[in-house]
PDB file of C-alpha atoms and ligand atoms in Angstrom:
ATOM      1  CA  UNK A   1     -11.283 -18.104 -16.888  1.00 56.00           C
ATOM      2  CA  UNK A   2      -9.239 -14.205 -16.516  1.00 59.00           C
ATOM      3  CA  UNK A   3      -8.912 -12.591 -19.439  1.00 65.00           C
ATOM      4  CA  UNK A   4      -6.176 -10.114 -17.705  1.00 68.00           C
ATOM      5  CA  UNK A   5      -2.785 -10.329 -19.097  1.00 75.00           C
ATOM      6  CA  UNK A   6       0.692  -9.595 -17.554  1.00 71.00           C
ATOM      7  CA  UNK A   7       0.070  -6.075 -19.239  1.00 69.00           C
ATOM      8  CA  UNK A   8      -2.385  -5.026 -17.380  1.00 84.00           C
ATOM      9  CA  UNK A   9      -0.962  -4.833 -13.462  1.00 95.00           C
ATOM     10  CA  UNK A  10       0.317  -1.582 -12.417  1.00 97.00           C
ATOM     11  CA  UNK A  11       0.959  -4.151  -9.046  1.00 98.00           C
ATOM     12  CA  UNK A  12       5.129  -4.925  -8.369  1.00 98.00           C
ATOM     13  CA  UNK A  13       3.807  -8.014  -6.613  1.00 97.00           C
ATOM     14  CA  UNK A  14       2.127  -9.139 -10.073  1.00 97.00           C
ATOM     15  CA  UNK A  15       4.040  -7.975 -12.659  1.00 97.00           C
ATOM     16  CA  UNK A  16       6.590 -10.026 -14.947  1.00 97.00           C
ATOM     17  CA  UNK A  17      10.302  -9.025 -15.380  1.00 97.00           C
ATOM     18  CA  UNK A  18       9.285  -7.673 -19.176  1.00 96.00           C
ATOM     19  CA  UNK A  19       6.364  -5.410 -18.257  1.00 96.00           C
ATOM     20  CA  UNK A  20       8.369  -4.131 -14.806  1.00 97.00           C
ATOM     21  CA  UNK A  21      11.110  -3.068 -17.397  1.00 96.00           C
ATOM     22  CA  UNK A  22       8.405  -1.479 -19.654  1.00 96.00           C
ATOM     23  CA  UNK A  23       7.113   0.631 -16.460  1.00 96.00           C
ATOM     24  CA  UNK A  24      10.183   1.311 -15.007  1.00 94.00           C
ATOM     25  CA  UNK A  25      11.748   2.920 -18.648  1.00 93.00           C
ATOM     26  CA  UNK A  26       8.313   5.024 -19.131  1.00 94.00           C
ATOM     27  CA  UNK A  27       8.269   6.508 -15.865  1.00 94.00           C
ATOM     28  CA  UNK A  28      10.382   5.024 -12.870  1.00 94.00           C
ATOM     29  CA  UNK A  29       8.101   6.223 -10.039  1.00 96.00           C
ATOM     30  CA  UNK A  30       7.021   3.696  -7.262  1.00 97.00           C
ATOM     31  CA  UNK A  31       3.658   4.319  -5.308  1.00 98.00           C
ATOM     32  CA  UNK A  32       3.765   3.232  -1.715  1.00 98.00           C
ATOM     33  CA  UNK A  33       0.238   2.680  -0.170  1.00 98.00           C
ATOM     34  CA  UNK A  34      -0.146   3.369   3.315  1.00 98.00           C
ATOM     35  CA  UNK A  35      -3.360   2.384   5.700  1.00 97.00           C
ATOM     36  CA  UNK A  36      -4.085   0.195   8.052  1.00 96.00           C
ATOM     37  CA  UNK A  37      -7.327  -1.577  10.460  1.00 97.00           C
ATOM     38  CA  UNK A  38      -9.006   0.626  12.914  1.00 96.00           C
ATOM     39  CA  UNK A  39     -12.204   1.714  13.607  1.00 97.00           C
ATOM     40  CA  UNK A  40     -14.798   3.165  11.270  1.00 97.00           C
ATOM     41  CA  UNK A  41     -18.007   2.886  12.359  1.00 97.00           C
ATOM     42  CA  UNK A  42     -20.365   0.083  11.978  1.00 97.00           C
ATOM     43  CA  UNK A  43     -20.898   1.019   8.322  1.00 98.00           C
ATOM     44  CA  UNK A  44     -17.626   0.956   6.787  1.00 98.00           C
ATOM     45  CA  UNK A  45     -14.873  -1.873   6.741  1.00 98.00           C
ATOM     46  CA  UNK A  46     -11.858  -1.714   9.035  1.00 98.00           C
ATOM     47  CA  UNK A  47      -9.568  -0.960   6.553  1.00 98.00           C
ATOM     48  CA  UNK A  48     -11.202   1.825   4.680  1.00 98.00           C
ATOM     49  CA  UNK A  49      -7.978   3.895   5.122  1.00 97.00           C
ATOM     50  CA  UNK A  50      -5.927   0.959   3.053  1.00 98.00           C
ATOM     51  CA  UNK A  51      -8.739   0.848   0.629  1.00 98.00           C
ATOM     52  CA  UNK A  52      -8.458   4.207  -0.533  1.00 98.00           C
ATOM     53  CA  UNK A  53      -4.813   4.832  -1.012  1.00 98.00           C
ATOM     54  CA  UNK A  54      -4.701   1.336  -2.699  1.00 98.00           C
ATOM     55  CA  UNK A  55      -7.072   2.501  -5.256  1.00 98.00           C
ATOM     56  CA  UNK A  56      -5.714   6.134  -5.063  1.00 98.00           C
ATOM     57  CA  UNK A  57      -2.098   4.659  -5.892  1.00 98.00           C
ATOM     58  CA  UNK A  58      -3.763   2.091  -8.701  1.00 98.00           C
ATOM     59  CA  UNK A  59      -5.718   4.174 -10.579  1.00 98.00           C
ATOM     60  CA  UNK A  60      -2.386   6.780 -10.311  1.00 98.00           C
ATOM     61  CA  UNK A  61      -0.573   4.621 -11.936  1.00 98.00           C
ATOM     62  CA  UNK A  62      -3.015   3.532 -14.503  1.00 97.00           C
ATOM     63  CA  UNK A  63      -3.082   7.165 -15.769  1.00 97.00           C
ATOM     64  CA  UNK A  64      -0.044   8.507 -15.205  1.00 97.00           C
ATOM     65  CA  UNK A  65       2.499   5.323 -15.321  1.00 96.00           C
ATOM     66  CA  UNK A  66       4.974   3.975 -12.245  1.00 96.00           C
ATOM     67  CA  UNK A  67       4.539   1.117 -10.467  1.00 98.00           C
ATOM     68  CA  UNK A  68       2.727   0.270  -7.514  1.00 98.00           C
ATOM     69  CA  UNK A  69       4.871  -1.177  -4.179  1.00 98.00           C
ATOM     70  CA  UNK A  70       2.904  -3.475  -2.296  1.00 98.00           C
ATOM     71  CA  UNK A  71       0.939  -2.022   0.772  1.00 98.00           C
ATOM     72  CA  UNK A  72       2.249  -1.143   3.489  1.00 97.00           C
ATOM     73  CA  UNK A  73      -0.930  -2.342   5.727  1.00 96.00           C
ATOM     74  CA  UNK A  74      -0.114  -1.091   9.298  1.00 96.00           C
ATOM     75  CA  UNK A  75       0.608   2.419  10.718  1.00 93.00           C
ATOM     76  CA  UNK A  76       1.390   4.537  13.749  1.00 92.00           C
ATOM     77  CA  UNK A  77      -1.286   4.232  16.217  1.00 92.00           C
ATOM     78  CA  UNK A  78      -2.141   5.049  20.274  1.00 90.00           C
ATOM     79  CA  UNK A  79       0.938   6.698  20.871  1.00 91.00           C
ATOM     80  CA  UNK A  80       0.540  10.431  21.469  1.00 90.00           C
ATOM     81  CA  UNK A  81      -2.200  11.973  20.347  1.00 89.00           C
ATOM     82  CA  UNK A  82      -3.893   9.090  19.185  1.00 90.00           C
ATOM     83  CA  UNK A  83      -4.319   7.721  22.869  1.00 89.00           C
ATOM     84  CA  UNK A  84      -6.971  10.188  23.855  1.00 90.00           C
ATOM     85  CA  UNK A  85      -8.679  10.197  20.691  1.00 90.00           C
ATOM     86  CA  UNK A  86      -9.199   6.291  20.996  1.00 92.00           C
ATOM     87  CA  UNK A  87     -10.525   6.793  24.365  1.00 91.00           C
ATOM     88  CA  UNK A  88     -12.547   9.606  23.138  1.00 91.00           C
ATOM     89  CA  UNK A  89     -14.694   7.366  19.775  1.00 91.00           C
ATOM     90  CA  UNK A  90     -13.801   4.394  21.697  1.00 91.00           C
ATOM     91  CA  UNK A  91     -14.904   4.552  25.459  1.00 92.00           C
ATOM     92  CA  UNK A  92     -13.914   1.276  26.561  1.00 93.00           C
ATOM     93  CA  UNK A  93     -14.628  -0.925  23.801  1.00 93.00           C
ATOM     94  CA  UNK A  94     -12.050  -2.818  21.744  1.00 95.00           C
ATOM     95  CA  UNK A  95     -11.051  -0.802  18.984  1.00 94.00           C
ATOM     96  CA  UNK A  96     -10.019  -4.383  17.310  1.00 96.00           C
ATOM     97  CA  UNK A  97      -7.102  -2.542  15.598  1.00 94.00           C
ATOM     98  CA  UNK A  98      -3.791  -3.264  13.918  1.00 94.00           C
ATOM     99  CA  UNK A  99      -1.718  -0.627  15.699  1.00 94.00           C
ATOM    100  CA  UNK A 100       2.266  -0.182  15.439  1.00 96.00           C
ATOM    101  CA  UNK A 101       4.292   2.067  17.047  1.00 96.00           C
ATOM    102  CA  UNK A 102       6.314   4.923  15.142  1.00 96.00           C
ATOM    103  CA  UNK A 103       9.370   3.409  15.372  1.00 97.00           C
ATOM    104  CA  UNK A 104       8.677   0.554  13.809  1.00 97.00           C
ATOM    105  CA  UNK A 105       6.284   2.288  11.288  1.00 97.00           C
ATOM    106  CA  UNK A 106       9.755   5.013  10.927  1.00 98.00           C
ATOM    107  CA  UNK A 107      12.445   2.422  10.039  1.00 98.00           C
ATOM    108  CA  UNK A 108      10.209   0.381   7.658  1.00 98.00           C
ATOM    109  CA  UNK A 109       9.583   3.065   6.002  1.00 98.00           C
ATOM    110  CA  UNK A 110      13.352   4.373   6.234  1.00 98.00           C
ATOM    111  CA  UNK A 111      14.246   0.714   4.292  1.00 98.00           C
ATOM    112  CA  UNK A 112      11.219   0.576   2.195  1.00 98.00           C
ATOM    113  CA  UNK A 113      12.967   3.650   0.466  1.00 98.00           C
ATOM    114  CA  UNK A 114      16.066   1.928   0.450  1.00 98.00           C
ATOM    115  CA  UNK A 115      14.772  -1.043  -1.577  1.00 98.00           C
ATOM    116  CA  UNK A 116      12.998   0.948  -4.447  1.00 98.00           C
ATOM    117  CA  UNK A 117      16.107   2.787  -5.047  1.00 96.00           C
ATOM    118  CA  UNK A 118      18.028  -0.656  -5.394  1.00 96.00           C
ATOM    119  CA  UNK A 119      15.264  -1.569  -7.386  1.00 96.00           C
ATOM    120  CA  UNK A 120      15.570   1.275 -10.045  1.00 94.00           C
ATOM    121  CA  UNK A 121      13.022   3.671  -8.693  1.00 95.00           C
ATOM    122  CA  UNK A 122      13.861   7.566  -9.080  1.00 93.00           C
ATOM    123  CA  UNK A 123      10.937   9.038  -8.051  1.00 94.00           C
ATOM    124  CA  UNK A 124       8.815   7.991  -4.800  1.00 96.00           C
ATOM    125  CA  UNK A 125       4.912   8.730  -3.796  1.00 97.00           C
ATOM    126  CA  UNK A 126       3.778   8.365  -0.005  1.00 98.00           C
ATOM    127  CA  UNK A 127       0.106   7.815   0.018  1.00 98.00           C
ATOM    128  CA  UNK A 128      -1.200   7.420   3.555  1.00 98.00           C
ATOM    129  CA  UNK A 129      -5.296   6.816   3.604  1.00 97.00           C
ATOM    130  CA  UNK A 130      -4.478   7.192   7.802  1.00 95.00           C
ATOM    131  CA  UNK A 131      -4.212  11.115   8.270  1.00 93.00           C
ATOM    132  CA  UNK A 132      -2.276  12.970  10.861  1.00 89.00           C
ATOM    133  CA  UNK A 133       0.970  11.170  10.818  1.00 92.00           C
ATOM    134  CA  UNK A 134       2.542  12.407   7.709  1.00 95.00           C
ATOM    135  CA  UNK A 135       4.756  14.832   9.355  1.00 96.00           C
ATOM    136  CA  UNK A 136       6.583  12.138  10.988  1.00 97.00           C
ATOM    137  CA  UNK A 137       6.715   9.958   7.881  1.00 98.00           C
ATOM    138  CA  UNK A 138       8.175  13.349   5.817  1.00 98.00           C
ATOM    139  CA  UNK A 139      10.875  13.908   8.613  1.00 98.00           C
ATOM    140  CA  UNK A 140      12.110  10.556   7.554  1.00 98.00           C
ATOM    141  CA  UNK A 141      12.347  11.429   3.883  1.00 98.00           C
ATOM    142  CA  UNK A 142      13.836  14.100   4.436  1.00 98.00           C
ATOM    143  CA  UNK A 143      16.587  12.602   6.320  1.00 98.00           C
ATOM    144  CA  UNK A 144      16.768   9.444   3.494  1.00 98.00           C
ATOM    145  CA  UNK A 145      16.858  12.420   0.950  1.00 96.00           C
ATOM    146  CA  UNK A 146      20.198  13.443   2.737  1.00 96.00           C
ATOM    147  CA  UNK A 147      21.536   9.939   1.213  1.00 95.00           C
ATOM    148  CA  UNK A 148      19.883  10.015  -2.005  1.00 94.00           C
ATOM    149  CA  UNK A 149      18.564  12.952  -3.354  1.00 91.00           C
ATOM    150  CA  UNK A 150      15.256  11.713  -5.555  1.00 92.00           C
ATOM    151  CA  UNK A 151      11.616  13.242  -5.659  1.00 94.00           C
ATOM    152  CA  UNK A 152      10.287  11.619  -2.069  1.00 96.00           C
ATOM    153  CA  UNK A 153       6.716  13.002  -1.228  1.00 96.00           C
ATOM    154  CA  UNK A 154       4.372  11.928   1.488  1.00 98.00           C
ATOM    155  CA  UNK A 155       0.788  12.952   1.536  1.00 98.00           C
ATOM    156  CA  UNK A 156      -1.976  12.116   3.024  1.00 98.00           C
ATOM    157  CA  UNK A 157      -5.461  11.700   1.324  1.00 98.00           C
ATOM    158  CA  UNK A 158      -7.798  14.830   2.654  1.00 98.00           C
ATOM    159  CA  UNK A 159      -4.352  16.651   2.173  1.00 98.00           C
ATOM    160  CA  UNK A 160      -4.230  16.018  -1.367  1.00 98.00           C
ATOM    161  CA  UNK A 161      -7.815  17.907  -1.616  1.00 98.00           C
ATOM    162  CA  UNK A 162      -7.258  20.697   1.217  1.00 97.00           C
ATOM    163  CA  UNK A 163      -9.549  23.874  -0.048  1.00 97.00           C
ATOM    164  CA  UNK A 164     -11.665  21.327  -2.113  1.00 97.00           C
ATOM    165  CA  UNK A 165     -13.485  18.852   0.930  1.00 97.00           C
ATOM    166  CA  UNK A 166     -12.488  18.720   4.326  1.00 95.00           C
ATOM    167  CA  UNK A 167     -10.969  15.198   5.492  1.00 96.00           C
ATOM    168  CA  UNK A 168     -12.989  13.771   8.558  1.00 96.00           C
ATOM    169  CA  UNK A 169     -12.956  10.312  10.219  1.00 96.00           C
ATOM    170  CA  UNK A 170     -15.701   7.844   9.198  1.00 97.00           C
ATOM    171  CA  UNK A 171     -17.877  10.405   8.293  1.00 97.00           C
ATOM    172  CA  UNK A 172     -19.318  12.260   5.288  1.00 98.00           C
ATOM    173  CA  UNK A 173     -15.688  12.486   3.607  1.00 98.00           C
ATOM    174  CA  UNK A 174     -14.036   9.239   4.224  1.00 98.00           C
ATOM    175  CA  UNK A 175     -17.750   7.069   3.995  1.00 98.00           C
ATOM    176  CA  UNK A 176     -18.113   8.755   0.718  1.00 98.00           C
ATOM    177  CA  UNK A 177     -14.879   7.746  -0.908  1.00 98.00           C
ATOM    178  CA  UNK A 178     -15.212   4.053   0.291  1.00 98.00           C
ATOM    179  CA  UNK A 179     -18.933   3.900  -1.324  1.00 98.00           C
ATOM    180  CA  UNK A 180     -16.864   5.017  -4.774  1.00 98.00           C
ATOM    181  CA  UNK A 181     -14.047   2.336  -4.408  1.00 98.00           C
ATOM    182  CA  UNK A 182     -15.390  -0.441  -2.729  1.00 98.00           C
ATOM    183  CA  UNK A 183     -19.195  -0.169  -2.111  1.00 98.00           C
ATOM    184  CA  UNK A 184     -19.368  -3.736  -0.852  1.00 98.00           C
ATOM    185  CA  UNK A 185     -17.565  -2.341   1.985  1.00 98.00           C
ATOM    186  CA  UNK A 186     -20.018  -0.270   2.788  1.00 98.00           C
ATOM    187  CA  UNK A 187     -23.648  -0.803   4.904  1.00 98.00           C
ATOM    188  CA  UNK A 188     -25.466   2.389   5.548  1.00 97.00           C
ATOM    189  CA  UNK A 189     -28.337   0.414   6.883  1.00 97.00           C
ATOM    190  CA  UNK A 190     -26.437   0.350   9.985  1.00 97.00           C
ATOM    191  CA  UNK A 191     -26.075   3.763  10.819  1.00 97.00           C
ATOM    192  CA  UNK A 192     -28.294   3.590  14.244  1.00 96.00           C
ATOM    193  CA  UNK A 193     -26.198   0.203  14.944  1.00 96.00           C
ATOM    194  CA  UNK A 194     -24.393   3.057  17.087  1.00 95.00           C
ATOM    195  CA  UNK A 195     -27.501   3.358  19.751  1.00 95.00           C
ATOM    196  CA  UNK A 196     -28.531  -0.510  19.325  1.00 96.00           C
ATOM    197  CA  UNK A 197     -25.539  -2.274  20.016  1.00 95.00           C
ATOM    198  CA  UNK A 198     -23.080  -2.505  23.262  1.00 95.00           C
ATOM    199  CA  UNK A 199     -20.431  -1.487  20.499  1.00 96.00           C
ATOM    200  CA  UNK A 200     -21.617   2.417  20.729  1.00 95.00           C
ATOM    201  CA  UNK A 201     -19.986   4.697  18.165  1.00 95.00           C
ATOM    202  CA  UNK A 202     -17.513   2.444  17.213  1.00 96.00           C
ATOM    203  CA  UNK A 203     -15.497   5.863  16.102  1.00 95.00           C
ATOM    204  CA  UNK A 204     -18.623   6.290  13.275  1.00 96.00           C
ATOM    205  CA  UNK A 205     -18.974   9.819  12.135  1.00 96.00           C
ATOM    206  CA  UNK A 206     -21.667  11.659  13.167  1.00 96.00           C
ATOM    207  CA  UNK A 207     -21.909  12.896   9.401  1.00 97.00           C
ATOM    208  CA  UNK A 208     -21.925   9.151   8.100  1.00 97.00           C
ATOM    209  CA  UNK A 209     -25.154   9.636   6.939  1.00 97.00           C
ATOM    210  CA  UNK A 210     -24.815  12.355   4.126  1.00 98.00           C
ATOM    211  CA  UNK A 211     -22.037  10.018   1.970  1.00 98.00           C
ATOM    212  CA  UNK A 212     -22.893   9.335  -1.433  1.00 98.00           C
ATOM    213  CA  UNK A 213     -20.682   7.438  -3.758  1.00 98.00           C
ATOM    214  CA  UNK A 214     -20.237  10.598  -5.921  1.00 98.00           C
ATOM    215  CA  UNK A 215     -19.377  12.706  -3.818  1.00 98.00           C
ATOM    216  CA  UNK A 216     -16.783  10.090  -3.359  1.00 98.00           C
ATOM    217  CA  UNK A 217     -16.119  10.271  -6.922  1.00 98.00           C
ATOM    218  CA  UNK A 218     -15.622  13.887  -6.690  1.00 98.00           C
ATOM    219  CA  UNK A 219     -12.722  13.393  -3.461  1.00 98.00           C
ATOM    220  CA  UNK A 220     -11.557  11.010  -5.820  1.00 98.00           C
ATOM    221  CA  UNK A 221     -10.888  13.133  -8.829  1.00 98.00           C
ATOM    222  CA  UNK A 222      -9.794  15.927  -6.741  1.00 98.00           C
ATOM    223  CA  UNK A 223      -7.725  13.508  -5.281  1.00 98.00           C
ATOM    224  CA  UNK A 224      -6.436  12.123  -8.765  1.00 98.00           C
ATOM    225  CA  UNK A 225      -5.284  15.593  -9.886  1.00 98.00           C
ATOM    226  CA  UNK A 226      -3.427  16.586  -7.058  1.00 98.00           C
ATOM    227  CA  UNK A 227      -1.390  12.983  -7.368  1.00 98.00           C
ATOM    228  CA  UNK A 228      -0.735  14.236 -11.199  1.00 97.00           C
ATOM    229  CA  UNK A 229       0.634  17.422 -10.149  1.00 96.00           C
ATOM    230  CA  UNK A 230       3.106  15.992  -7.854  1.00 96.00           C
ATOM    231  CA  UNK A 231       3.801  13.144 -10.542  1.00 95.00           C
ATOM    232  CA  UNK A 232       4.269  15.777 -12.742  1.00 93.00           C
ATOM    233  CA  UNK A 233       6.371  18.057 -10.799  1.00 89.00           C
ATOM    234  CA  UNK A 234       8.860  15.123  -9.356  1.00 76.00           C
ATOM    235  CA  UNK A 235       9.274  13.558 -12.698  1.00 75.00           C
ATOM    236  CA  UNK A 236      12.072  11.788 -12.254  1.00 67.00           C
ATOM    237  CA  UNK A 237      15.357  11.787 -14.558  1.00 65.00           C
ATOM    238  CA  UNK A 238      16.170   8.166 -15.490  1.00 60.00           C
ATOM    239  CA  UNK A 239      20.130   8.745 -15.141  1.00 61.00           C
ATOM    240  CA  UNK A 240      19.210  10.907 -11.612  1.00 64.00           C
ATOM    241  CA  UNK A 241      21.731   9.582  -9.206  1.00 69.00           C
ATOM    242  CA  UNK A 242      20.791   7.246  -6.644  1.00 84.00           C
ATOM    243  CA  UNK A 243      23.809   4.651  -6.332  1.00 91.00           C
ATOM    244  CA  UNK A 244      23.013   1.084  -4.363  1.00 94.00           C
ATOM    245  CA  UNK A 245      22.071   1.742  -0.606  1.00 97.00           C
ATOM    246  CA  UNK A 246      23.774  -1.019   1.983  1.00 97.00           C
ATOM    247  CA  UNK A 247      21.884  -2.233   5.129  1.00 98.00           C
ATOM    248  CA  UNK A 248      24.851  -0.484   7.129  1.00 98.00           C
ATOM    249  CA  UNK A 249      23.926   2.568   5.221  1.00 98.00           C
ATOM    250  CA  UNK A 250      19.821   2.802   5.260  1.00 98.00           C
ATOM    251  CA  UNK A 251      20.959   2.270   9.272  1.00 98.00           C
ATOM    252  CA  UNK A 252      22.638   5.602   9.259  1.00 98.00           C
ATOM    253  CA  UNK A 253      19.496   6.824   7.847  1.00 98.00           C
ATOM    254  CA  UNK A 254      17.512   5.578  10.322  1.00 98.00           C
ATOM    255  CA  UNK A 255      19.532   6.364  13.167  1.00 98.00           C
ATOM    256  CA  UNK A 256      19.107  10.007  11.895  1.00 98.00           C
ATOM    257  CA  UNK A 257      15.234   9.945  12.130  1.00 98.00           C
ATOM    258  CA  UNK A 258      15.710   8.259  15.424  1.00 98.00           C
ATOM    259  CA  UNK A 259      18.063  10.812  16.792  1.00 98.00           C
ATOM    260  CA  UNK A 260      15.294  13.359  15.910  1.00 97.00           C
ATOM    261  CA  UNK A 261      12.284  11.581  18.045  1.00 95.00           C
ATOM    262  CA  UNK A 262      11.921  14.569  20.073  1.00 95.00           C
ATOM    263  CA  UNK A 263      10.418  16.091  16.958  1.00 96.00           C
ATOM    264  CA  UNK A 264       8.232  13.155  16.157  1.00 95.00           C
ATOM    265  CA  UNK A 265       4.479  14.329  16.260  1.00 94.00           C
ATOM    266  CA  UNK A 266       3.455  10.954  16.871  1.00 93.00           C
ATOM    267  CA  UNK A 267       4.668  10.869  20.600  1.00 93.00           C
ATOM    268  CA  UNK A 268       2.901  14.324  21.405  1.00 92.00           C
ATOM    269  CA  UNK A 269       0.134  14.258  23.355  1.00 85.00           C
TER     270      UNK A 269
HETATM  271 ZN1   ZN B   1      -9.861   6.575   8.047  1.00 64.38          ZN
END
């Protein structure tokens, strides 16, 4: 037996017609989480990166209204830059990864805008729990916000706290936050799993061992504030104009952002 009702969701996949309306009049902001599998040691889950923007986005939304998109679960990986680092955590063993490459991450993004401005949404928040690749994900909002000029900002998590705690990978930072939102996740019994097993690092921070679910609290708050701040400096006007956007149309988006791959940070070594 739940005793949740269609009232309580902040999810677009779960909500009702009535309570989307509801959301949608109060505040018409969409959240767009963005992680995706890779590598994070042998004491945190795969998809720690999802994890955290998913409750990042959530809890945003729980506080400060909008609507949640559903996740967008894969992102821009061993192109570029990414190549050597993989080789670098990795060695030789399989990262067991959901990779895509930026083009594909690029124009779904490009047409994920596309649909929350058909669907009513003036206001849009880019939460990425995978760090580095924002620039390339803000060069296409910039070029969508050439078609339709709404609020658009994409962040990434340890950007959201810059000053505060210093981002890492599968370390201190990013161990602490998933022992705050999903400690089930989370096995720091198998820290030295590193030295015992033929997996070797498996990318783990050499930190890991000083997270503590409040400190991940703390990244989380920090975190929290920052999203209000851009919530509350995009607030979005209800009548702001943002008229339907065709296929043909999102296309000449895209083709923009593609034109501009040169510039993508993503295919840099
Ligand atoms: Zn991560």
């Amino acid at each position: 037996m739940t005793t949740t009702t269609p009232g309580d969701t902040v999810r677009w996949e779960d909500l009702l017609p009535r309570e989307f309306e509801q959301r949608l009049a109060q505040l018409p902001l969409v959240y767009l989480p963005m992680g995706l599998c890779e590598p994070h040691g042998h004491v945190a889950a795969f998809g720690l990166d999802t994890h955290k923007a998913v409750y990042l986005c959530e809890e945003s939304a729980r506080r400060f209204g909008g609507i949640v998109a559903p996740t967008q679960t894969y992102q821009i990986h061993e192109t570029g830059y990414h190549r050597p680092w993989l080789k670098e955590v990795m060695g030789d063993v399989n990262p067991r990864m959901g990779s895509l490459p930026p083009d594909v991450v690029l124009r779904l993004l490009v047409y994920q805008l596309r649909a929350f401005v058909n669907a009513g949404f003036r206001a849009v928040v880019v939460l990425t729990g995978h760090n580095a690749n924002q620039p390339d994900l803000r060069l296409a909002v910039e070029e969508f916000r050439r078609a339709r000029d709404i609020p658009i900002t994409a962040v990434s998590d340890p950007e959201l706290v810059m000053g505060q705690f210093e981002g890492d990978h599968a370390g201190r930072y990013e161990v602490s936050q998933l022992m705050y939102v999903r400690p089930e996740l989370v096995d720091l019994g198998r820290l030295d799993d590193r030295n015992t097993t033929p997996l070797g690092r498996f990318a783990q921070g050499d930190d890991a061992h000083l997270a503590t679910a409040s400190e991940g609290r703390a990244i989380i708050e920090a975190s929290l504030d920052a999203i209000k701040a851009i919530v509350d400096e995009g607030r979005p006007l209800p009548e702001a104009d943002a008229a339907f956007m065709s296929f043909e149309e999102a296309e000449e988006v895209w083709q923009r952002v593609a034109a501009r791959s040169d510039e993508w940070c993503t295919l840099r070594e």
